[in-house]
């Protein structure tokens, strides 16, 4: 039996949508924390195929999600390109900010091979995963990864990196090209190792002028999709231009992705009316409602189901599960979606 999520990605409509959650393998799960505690640091954890495979499978074992998402991170690619990346507890990712000179020195050749333990994780997971479950491989969108490489950390405004894009268009194009080449190669290798679906996380697609959005998001994404297809990989590709607003319409039409994931603020019914006919939409429960639980959560789930019902839909959050989310709340949503008794607390 092919996984339900694959049928839906191929355009089939289902009265019970397939479900998985972004960051489903993470700190809200005690069994995740147990494995996490055995790793030296987050990056070592990502590069340990046995441990990473184990936590990838945990949300399937606990919640029976329809898809597993590879346990890795969008910031492994900069490591492949020769940059230093650290994850600091309580702070998040910290990188040495790259400049014009640094961009010219990126080690594009072999970047995806230098992080090859990720493909071992993929094949370990695929061996253990049931045939009716899909494995999602992923990378970061080039723009989103570039924001971390240039600013050195997550930042709310992105003013530094946007200014860099305006003032150094050639260096920015070179950086995006390095990311396109290495990320496409990375996704191709994940597909060859057994991933059933690929997803491009463009988490910082918000706040860009239409012109910058074309240059920094649409064009690089088109290039990644083209490289994957030229390599003979035909599996579905989900694009997630989080917070893109109306720029998401052109993203859906022009990047040649298979399906589009919507952030929390997107009205799914109106959105569907603007994207290519029959395109599968993923999303977009508010992660805050998942934290709150109870009636708030029940109502939020019903609203998503109502707004998504007119076409193929994969149930997910608008952004990731946070560490404080209660297991009971995730279980209640899964049961509700499947028409089982949902115990909202
Ligand atoms: O369940 C999953 O989704 C599996 C794997 C996954 C992780 N990161 C694991 C992770 C995926 C798909 C990502 C993607 C990712 N990483 C994105 C795009 C999606 C999004 O959330 O917008 C981004 C922007 C990153 C970069 C990143 N990684 C940040 C900003 C942080 C720190 C913030 C935080 O939550 O602590 C990480 C760390 C990280 N990546 C964790 C996990 C489970 C937490 C670290 C830990 O366990 O110590």
Short mmCIF file of C-alpha atoms and ligand atoms in Angstrom, two decimals:
data_model
loop_
_atom_site.label_atom_id
_atom_site.label_comp_id
_atom_site.label_asym_id
_atom_site.label_seq_id
_atom_site.Cartn_x
_atom_site.Cartn_y
_atom_site.Cartn_z
CA UNK A 1 0.00 0.00 0.00
CA UNK A 2 1.49 3.34 -0.94
CA UNK A 3 1.54 5.91 1.85
CA UNK A 4 -1.61 8.01 2.05
CA UNK A 5 0.44 11.20 2.00
CA UNK A 6 1.90 10.20 -1.38
CA UNK A 7 -1.58 9.70 -2.85
CA UNK A 8 -2.60 13.12 -1.57
CA UNK A 9 0.60 14.69 -2.93
CA UNK A 10 -0.37 13.15 -6.26
CA UNK A 11 -3.60 15.12 -6.11
CA UNK A 12 -6.02 12.65 -4.53
CA UNK A 13 -8.50 14.13 -2.12
CA UNK A 14 -9.11 12.24 1.12
CA UNK A 15 -11.89 12.80 3.67
CA UNK A 16 -9.33 11.98 6.38
CA UNK A 17 -6.20 13.98 5.53
CA UNK A 18 -2.77 12.50 6.21
CA UNK A 19 -1.10 14.17 9.18
CA UNK A 20 2.40 14.94 10.43
CA UNK A 21 3.86 17.91 12.34
CA UNK A 22 6.91 20.04 11.73
CA UNK A 23 9.40 19.45 14.58
CA UNK A 24 7.46 16.36 15.59
CA UNK A 25 10.79 14.79 16.57
CA UNK A 26 11.95 17.13 19.26
CA UNK A 27 12.03 18.31 22.80
CA UNK A 28 8.34 17.84 23.63
CA UNK A 29 8.98 14.06 23.59
CA UNK A 30 10.64 12.53 26.69
CA UNK A 31 12.00 9.69 24.53
CA UNK A 32 13.71 12.32 22.33
CA UNK A 33 15.34 13.94 25.35
CA UNK A 34 16.65 10.53 26.43
CA UNK A 35 18.48 10.00 23.13
CA UNK A 36 19.51 13.68 22.95
CA UNK A 37 21.21 13.31 26.36
CA UNK A 38 23.55 10.66 24.93
CA UNK A 39 24.92 13.04 22.23
CA UNK A 40 27.86 15.39 22.76
CA UNK A 41 26.07 18.28 21.05
CA UNK A 42 23.27 18.90 18.54
CA UNK A 43 25.49 18.69 15.45
CA UNK A 44 27.06 15.41 16.56
CA UNK A 45 23.54 14.18 17.16
CA UNK A 46 22.51 15.07 13.59
CA UNK A 47 25.62 13.28 12.27
CA UNK A 48 24.96 10.06 14.27
CA UNK A 49 22.91 7.89 11.88
CA UNK A 50 21.71 5.45 14.54
CA UNK A 51 20.58 8.11 17.01
CA UNK A 52 19.10 10.36 14.32
CA UNK A 53 17.20 7.42 12.83
CA UNK A 54 15.86 6.48 16.24
CA UNK A 55 14.39 9.91 16.94
CA UNK A 56 13.05 10.20 13.38
CA UNK A 57 10.94 7.10 14.07
CA UNK A 58 9.71 8.15 17.53
CA UNK A 59 6.70 10.25 16.40
CA UNK A 60 5.54 7.35 14.19
CA UNK A 61 5.79 4.95 17.11
CA UNK A 62 4.05 7.27 19.57
CA UNK A 63 1.41 9.00 17.40
CA UNK A 64 1.21 6.87 14.25
CA UNK A 65 1.89 9.97 12.12
CA UNK A 66 1.54 9.41 8.36
CA UNK A 67 5.06 10.63 7.66
CA UNK A 68 8.43 10.72 9.38
CA UNK A 69 10.67 13.72 8.80
CA UNK A 70 14.39 13.08 8.67
CA UNK A 71 16.10 14.23 11.84
CA UNK A 72 18.73 16.72 10.68
CA UNK A 73 18.89 20.51 10.33
CA UNK A 74 18.85 23.14 7.59
CA UNK A 75 22.19 24.42 8.91
CA UNK A 76 24.19 21.28 8.05
CA UNK A 77 24.71 22.55 4.49
CA UNK A 78 26.86 25.50 5.63
CA UNK A 79 29.05 22.92 7.42
CA UNK A 80 29.36 21.01 4.13
CA UNK A 81 30.39 24.29 2.48
CA UNK A 82 33.19 24.65 5.01
CA UNK A 83 31.64 27.06 7.52
CA UNK A 84 31.61 26.67 11.28
CA UNK A 85 28.18 26.22 12.90
CA UNK A 86 27.42 25.82 16.60
CA UNK A 87 24.14 25.30 18.41
CA UNK A 88 24.24 26.94 21.81
CA UNK A 89 21.76 25.88 24.46
CA UNK A 90 19.23 28.62 25.14
CA UNK A 91 20.60 30.75 22.24
CA UNK A 92 20.13 28.69 19.06
CA UNK A 93 22.40 28.50 16.04
CA UNK A 94 25.57 30.62 15.95
CA UNK A 95 27.68 30.93 12.79
CA UNK A 96 30.68 33.03 11.92
CA UNK A 97 29.09 35.74 9.70
CA UNK A 98 30.29 35.35 6.12
CA UNK A 99 31.52 38.30 4.00
CA UNK A 100 32.16 38.81 0.27
CA UNK A 101 35.58 37.22 0.58
CA UNK A 102 34.24 34.23 2.51
CA UNK A 103 31.61 33.61 -0.16
CA UNK A 104 34.33 33.21 -2.81
CA UNK A 105 36.05 30.62 -0.62
CA UNK A 106 33.04 28.35 -0.08
CA UNK A 107 33.87 24.72 -0.81
CA UNK A 108 31.02 23.91 -3.21
CA UNK A 109 32.66 20.80 -4.65
CA UNK A 110 31.81 17.86 -2.44
CA UNK A 111 29.72 19.91 0.02
CA UNK A 112 26.89 17.36 0.08
CA UNK A 113 29.40 14.51 0.43
CA UNK A 114 30.97 16.05 3.52
CA UNK A 115 27.67 15.59 5.36
CA UNK A 116 27.05 12.09 4.04
CA UNK A 117 26.10 10.55 7.39
CA UNK A 118 22.68 12.12 6.78
CA UNK A 119 22.09 9.67 3.88
CA UNK A 120 22.91 6.81 6.24
CA UNK A 121 20.19 8.10 8.58
CA UNK A 122 17.77 8.16 5.63
CA UNK A 123 18.49 4.58 4.66
CA UNK A 124 18.39 3.40 8.29
CA UNK A 125 14.96 4.98 8.73
CA UNK A 126 13.59 3.70 5.44
CA UNK A 127 14.60 0.13 6.41
CA UNK A 128 12.58 0.31 9.62
CA UNK A 129 9.63 2.41 8.50
CA UNK A 130 6.38 0.61 7.51
CA UNK A 131 5.57 0.66 3.78
CA UNK A 132 2.45 2.76 4.33
CA UNK A 133 4.47 5.58 5.96
CA UNK A 134 6.50 8.13 4.01
CA UNK A 135 9.92 9.52 4.86
CA UNK A 136 10.36 13.24 4.18
CA UNK A 137 13.86 14.50 3.42
CA UNK A 138 14.54 18.23 3.47
CA UNK A 139 16.84 21.19 3.09
CA UNK A 140 16.56 24.86 3.92
CA UNK A 141 15.63 27.34 1.21
CA UNK A 142 18.80 29.07 -0.03
CA UNK A 143 17.57 32.46 1.17
CA UNK A 144 16.75 31.17 4.66
CA UNK A 145 20.12 29.45 5.02
CA UNK A 146 21.83 32.60 3.66
CA UNK A 147 20.18 34.71 6.39
CA UNK A 148 21.92 32.60 9.05
CA UNK A 149 25.23 32.59 7.16
CA UNK A 150 25.31 36.37 6.75
CA UNK A 151 23.78 37.47 10.06
CA UNK A 152 25.46 34.68 12.06
CA UNK A 153 22.26 33.90 13.97
CA UNK A 154 18.50 34.09 13.76
CA UNK A 155 17.27 37.69 13.71
CA UNK A 156 13.79 39.18 13.66
CA UNK A 157 14.26 41.94 11.06
CA UNK A 158 16.76 40.46 8.58
CA UNK A 159 17.91 44.04 7.88
CA UNK A 160 21.58 43.08 7.70
CA UNK A 161 21.07 40.34 5.13
CA UNK A 162 18.53 42.32 3.09
CA UNK A 163 20.95 45.26 3.00
CA UNK A 164 23.68 42.85 1.88
CA UNK A 165 21.41 41.62 -0.94
CA UNK A 166 20.76 45.22 -2.10
CA UNK A 167 24.36 46.41 -1.80
CA UNK A 168 26.23 43.30 -2.96
CA UNK A 169 23.96 41.71 -5.58
CA UNK A 170 26.77 39.73 -7.20
CA UNK A 171 28.13 38.27 -3.98
CA UNK A 172 24.57 37.45 -2.90
CA UNK A 173 23.98 35.67 -6.22
CA UNK A 174 27.20 33.70 -5.69
CA UNK A 175 26.14 32.69 -2.18
CA UNK A 176 22.69 31.61 -3.37
CA UNK A 177 24.26 29.68 -6.23
CA UNK A 178 26.55 27.82 -3.82
CA UNK A 179 23.51 26.97 -1.72
CA UNK A 180 21.44 25.92 -4.75
CA UNK A 181 24.14 23.55 -6.04
CA UNK A 182 24.89 21.98 -2.66
CA UNK A 183 21.24 21.80 -1.50
CA UNK A 184 20.05 20.20 -4.75
CA UNK A 185 22.85 17.65 -4.51
CA UNK A 186 21.93 17.05 -0.86
CA UNK A 187 18.26 16.42 -1.73
CA UNK A 188 19.16 14.17 -4.67
CA UNK A 189 21.32 12.07 -2.35
CA UNK A 190 18.54 11.89 0.24
CA UNK A 191 16.12 10.71 -2.47
CA UNK A 192 18.60 8.09 -3.66
CA UNK A 193 19.02 6.88 -0.06
CA UNK A 194 15.27 6.32 0.27
CA UNK A 195 13.39 9.57 0.99
CA UNK A 196 9.86 9.45 -0.46
CA UNK A 197 9.14 13.19 -0.38
CA UNK A 198 11.41 16.26 -0.28
CA UNK A 199 10.65 19.55 1.44
CA UNK A 200 12.30 22.94 1.08
CA UNK A 201 11.97 25.02 4.29
CA UNK A 202 11.96 28.69 3.31
CA UNK A 203 11.19 29.73 6.87
CA UNK A 204 12.18 33.39 6.44
CA UNK A 205 10.20 34.23 3.31
CA UNK A 206 8.44 37.09 5.07
CA UNK A 207 9.08 40.80 4.63
CA UNK A 208 10.64 40.69 1.15
CA UNK A 209 9.65 43.12 -1.58
CA UNK A 210 8.27 41.32 -4.67
CA UNK A 211 11.51 42.12 -6.48
CA UNK A 212 13.73 40.68 -3.74
CA UNK A 213 11.39 37.71 -3.40
CA UNK A 214 11.89 36.87 -7.10
CA UNK A 215 15.65 37.15 -6.86
CA UNK A 216 16.22 35.58 -3.44
CA UNK A 217 13.46 32.98 -3.20
CA UNK A 218 11.72 32.13 -6.48
CA UNK A 219 14.74 31.93 -8.75
CA UNK A 220 16.93 29.78 -6.43
CA UNK A 221 14.00 27.46 -5.68
CA UNK A 222 13.33 27.00 -9.41
CA UNK A 223 16.98 26.07 -9.85
CA UNK A 224 16.89 23.48 -7.06
CA UNK A 225 13.74 21.86 -8.42
CA UNK A 226 15.20 21.82 -11.94
CA UNK A 227 18.42 20.15 -10.78
CA UNK A 228 16.44 17.49 -8.89
CA UNK A 229 14.23 16.76 -11.90
CA UNK A 230 17.23 16.77 -14.29
CA UNK A 231 18.78 14.08 -12.06
CA UNK A 232 15.76 11.88 -12.79
CA UNK A 233 14.23 12.23 -9.31
CA UNK A 234 10.45 12.34 -9.68
CA UNK A 235 9.24 12.23 -6.05
CA UNK A 236 7.00 15.05 -4.75
CA UNK A 237 8.60 18.27 -3.52
CA UNK A 238 6.83 20.42 -0.90
CA UNK A 239 7.74 24.12 -0.77
CA UNK A 240 7.24 26.10 2.45
CA UNK A 241 7.57 29.85 1.85
CA UNK A 242 6.60 30.74 5.42
CA UNK A 243 5.14 34.20 5.83
CA UNK A 244 5.45 35.08 2.13
CA UNK A 245 1.95 36.57 1.95
CA UNK A 246 0.83 37.18 -1.63
CA UNK A 247 4.34 36.41 -2.89
CA UNK A 248 3.39 32.77 -2.19
CA UNK A 249 1.09 32.86 -5.24
CA UNK A 250 3.98 33.32 -7.65
CA UNK A 251 6.03 30.84 -5.64
CA UNK A 252 3.29 28.22 -6.19
CA UNK A 253 3.05 28.92 -9.93
CA UNK A 254 6.68 29.48 -10.86
CA UNK A 255 8.94 27.22 -8.80
CA UNK A 256 7.53 23.87 -10.12
CA UNK A 257 7.17 22.43 -6.63
CA UNK A 258 4.51 19.71 -6.27
CA UNK A 259 2.74 21.02 -3.17
CA UNK A 260 2.78 24.09 -0.98
CA UNK A 261 2.89 24.36 2.80
CA UNK A 262 1.15 27.35 4.35
CA UNK A 263 2.16 29.25 7.47
CA UNK A 264 -0.31 30.01 10.25
CA UNK A 265 -1.58 33.34 8.88
CA UNK A 266 -2.70 31.97 5.51
CA UNK A 267 -6.47 31.55 4.93
CA UNK A 268 -6.38 28.16 3.19
CA UNK A 269 -9.64 28.58 1.25
CA UNK A 270 -8.62 31.92 -0.30
CA UNK A 271 -5.08 30.64 -0.84
CA UNK A 272 -6.29 27.60 -2.76
CA UNK A 273 -8.20 29.85 -5.13
CA UNK A 274 -4.94 31.55 -6.19
CA UNK A 275 -2.56 28.59 -6.69
CA UNK A 276 -2.46 26.08 -9.56
CA UNK A 277 -5.64 23.98 -9.84
CA UNK A 278 -5.50 20.82 -7.77
CA UNK A 279 -2.21 21.67 -6.04
CA UNK A 280 -1.94 19.96 -2.65
CA UNK A 281 -1.87 22.31 0.33
CA UNK A 282 -0.24 21.49 3.67
CA UNK A 283 -0.95 23.21 6.96
CA UNK A 284 -1.69 25.23 8.99
CA UNK A 285 -2.81 24.78 12.59
CA UNK A 286 -1.56 27.54 14.89
CA UNK A 287 1.27 26.08 17.05
CA UNK A 288 0.04 28.29 19.89
CA UNK A 289 -3.35 26.53 19.86
CA UNK A 290 -1.47 23.23 20.16
CA UNK A 291 0.24 24.60 23.28
CA UNK A 292 -3.03 25.84 24.77
CA UNK A 293 -5.09 22.69 24.13
CA UNK A 294 -8.70 22.20 25.25
CA UNK A 295 -11.57 23.88 23.42
CA UNK A 296 -9.21 26.39 21.81
CA UNK A 297 -7.35 23.57 20.09
CA UNK A 298 -10.48 21.67 19.06
CA UNK A 299 -11.89 24.80 17.43
CA UNK A 300 -8.60 25.62 15.70
CA UNK A 301 -8.42 22.08 14.23
CA UNK A 302 -12.01 22.32 12.98
CA UNK A 303 -11.27 25.67 11.36
CA UNK A 304 -8.30 24.24 9.44
CA UNK A 305 -10.36 21.23 8.30
CA UNK A 306 -13.15 23.54 7.15
CA UNK A 307 -10.85 25.88 5.25
CA UNK A 308 -8.88 23.08 3.58
CA UNK A 309 -11.71 20.82 2.51
CA UNK A 310 -12.04 21.94 -1.10
CA UNK A 311 -8.91 20.16 -2.35
CA UNK A 312 -6.07 17.78 -1.50
CA UNK A 313 -4.81 18.58 1.99
CA UNK A 314 -2.07 17.38 4.35
CA UNK A 315 -2.81 18.33 7.95
CA UNK A 316 0.14 20.02 9.68
CA UNK A 317 1.03 23.05 11.77
CA UNK A 318 1.75 26.51 10.39
CA UNK A 319 5.20 26.23 12.08
CA UNK A 320 6.95 23.78 14.38
CA UNK A 321 5.97 22.00 17.61
CA UNK A 322 7.47 23.88 20.55
CA UNK A 323 9.17 22.10 23.48
CA UNK A 324 6.33 22.92 25.92
CA UNK A 325 3.62 21.15 23.91
CA UNK A 326 1.76 18.41 25.80
CA UNK A 327 1.76 14.94 24.32
CA UNK A 328 -1.98 14.65 25.07
CA UNK A 329 -2.67 17.62 22.80
CA UNK A 330 -0.82 16.13 19.83
CA UNK A 331 -2.61 12.81 20.38
CA UNK A 332 -6.00 14.54 20.58
CA UNK A 333 -5.42 16.26 17.22
CA UNK A 334 -4.37 13.01 15.53
CA UNK A 335 -7.45 11.23 16.89
CA UNK A 336 -9.77 14.09 15.93
CA UNK A 337 -8.47 14.12 12.35
CA UNK A 338 -9.02 10.37 12.08
CA UNK A 339 -12.56 10.51 13.48
CA UNK A 340 -11.56 8.71 16.69
CA UNK A 341 -12.40 9.85 20.20
CA UNK A 342 -10.34 12.97 20.87
CA UNK A 343 -9.56 13.73 24.47
CA UNK A 344 -8.86 17.47 24.53
CA UNK A 345 -7.47 18.53 27.91
O1 LIG B 1 10.90 16.98 13.58
C1 LIG B 1 11.53 17.67 12.73
O2 LIG B 1 11.02 18.63 12.13
C2 LIG B 1 12.91 17.14 12.39
C3 LIG B 1 14.02 17.85 12.05
C4 LIG B 1 14.26 19.34 11.94
C5 LIG B 1 15.02 20.10 12.89
N1 LIG B 1 15.20 21.36 12.36
C6 LIG B 1 15.54 19.60 14.16
C7 LIG B 1 15.95 20.56 15.22
C8 LIG B 1 13.92 20.20 10.89
C9 LIG B 1 13.05 19.92 9.68
C10 LIG B 1 14.54 21.46 11.17
C11 LIG B 1 14.47 22.61 10.25
C12 LIG B 1 14.97 23.91 10.68
N2 LIG B 1 16.09 24.19 11.42
C13 LIG B 1 14.42 25.15 10.27
C14 LIG B 1 13.25 25.31 9.35
C15 LIG B 1 11.95 25.07 10.03
C16 LIG B 1 11.57 26.14 11.03
O3 LIG B 1 11.47 25.79 12.21
O4 LIG B 1 11.38 27.29 10.62
C17 LIG B 1 15.19 26.17 10.85
C18 LIG B 1 14.95 27.67 10.72
C19 LIG B 1 16.25 25.56 11.57
C20 LIG B 1 17.36 26.21 12.30
C21 LIG B 1 17.36 25.86 13.74
N3 LIG B 1 17.66 24.62 14.25
C22 LIG B 1 17.08 26.73 14.82
C23 LIG B 1 16.68 28.18 14.69
C24 LIG B 1 17.22 25.97 15.99
C25 LIG B 1 17.16 26.48 17.40
C26 LIG B 1 15.79 26.77 17.83
C27 LIG B 1 15.30 25.73 18.74
O5 LIG B 1 14.17 25.25 18.53
O6 LIG B 1 16.04 25.41 19.69
C28 LIG B 1 17.55 24.63 15.62
C29 LIG B 1 17.75 23.48 16.52
C30 LIG B 1 16.94 22.27 16.29
N4 LIG B 1 16.70 21.69 15.07
C31 LIG B 1 16.27 21.49 17.28
C32 LIG B 1 15.65 20.41 16.62
C33 LIG B 1 14.87 19.29 17.24
C34 LIG B 1 16.31 21.75 18.78
C35 LIG B 1 17.66 21.49 19.34
C36 LIG B 1 17.83 20.49 20.43
O7 LIG B 1 17.19 19.43 20.50
O8 LIG B 1 18.68 20.78 21.28
#
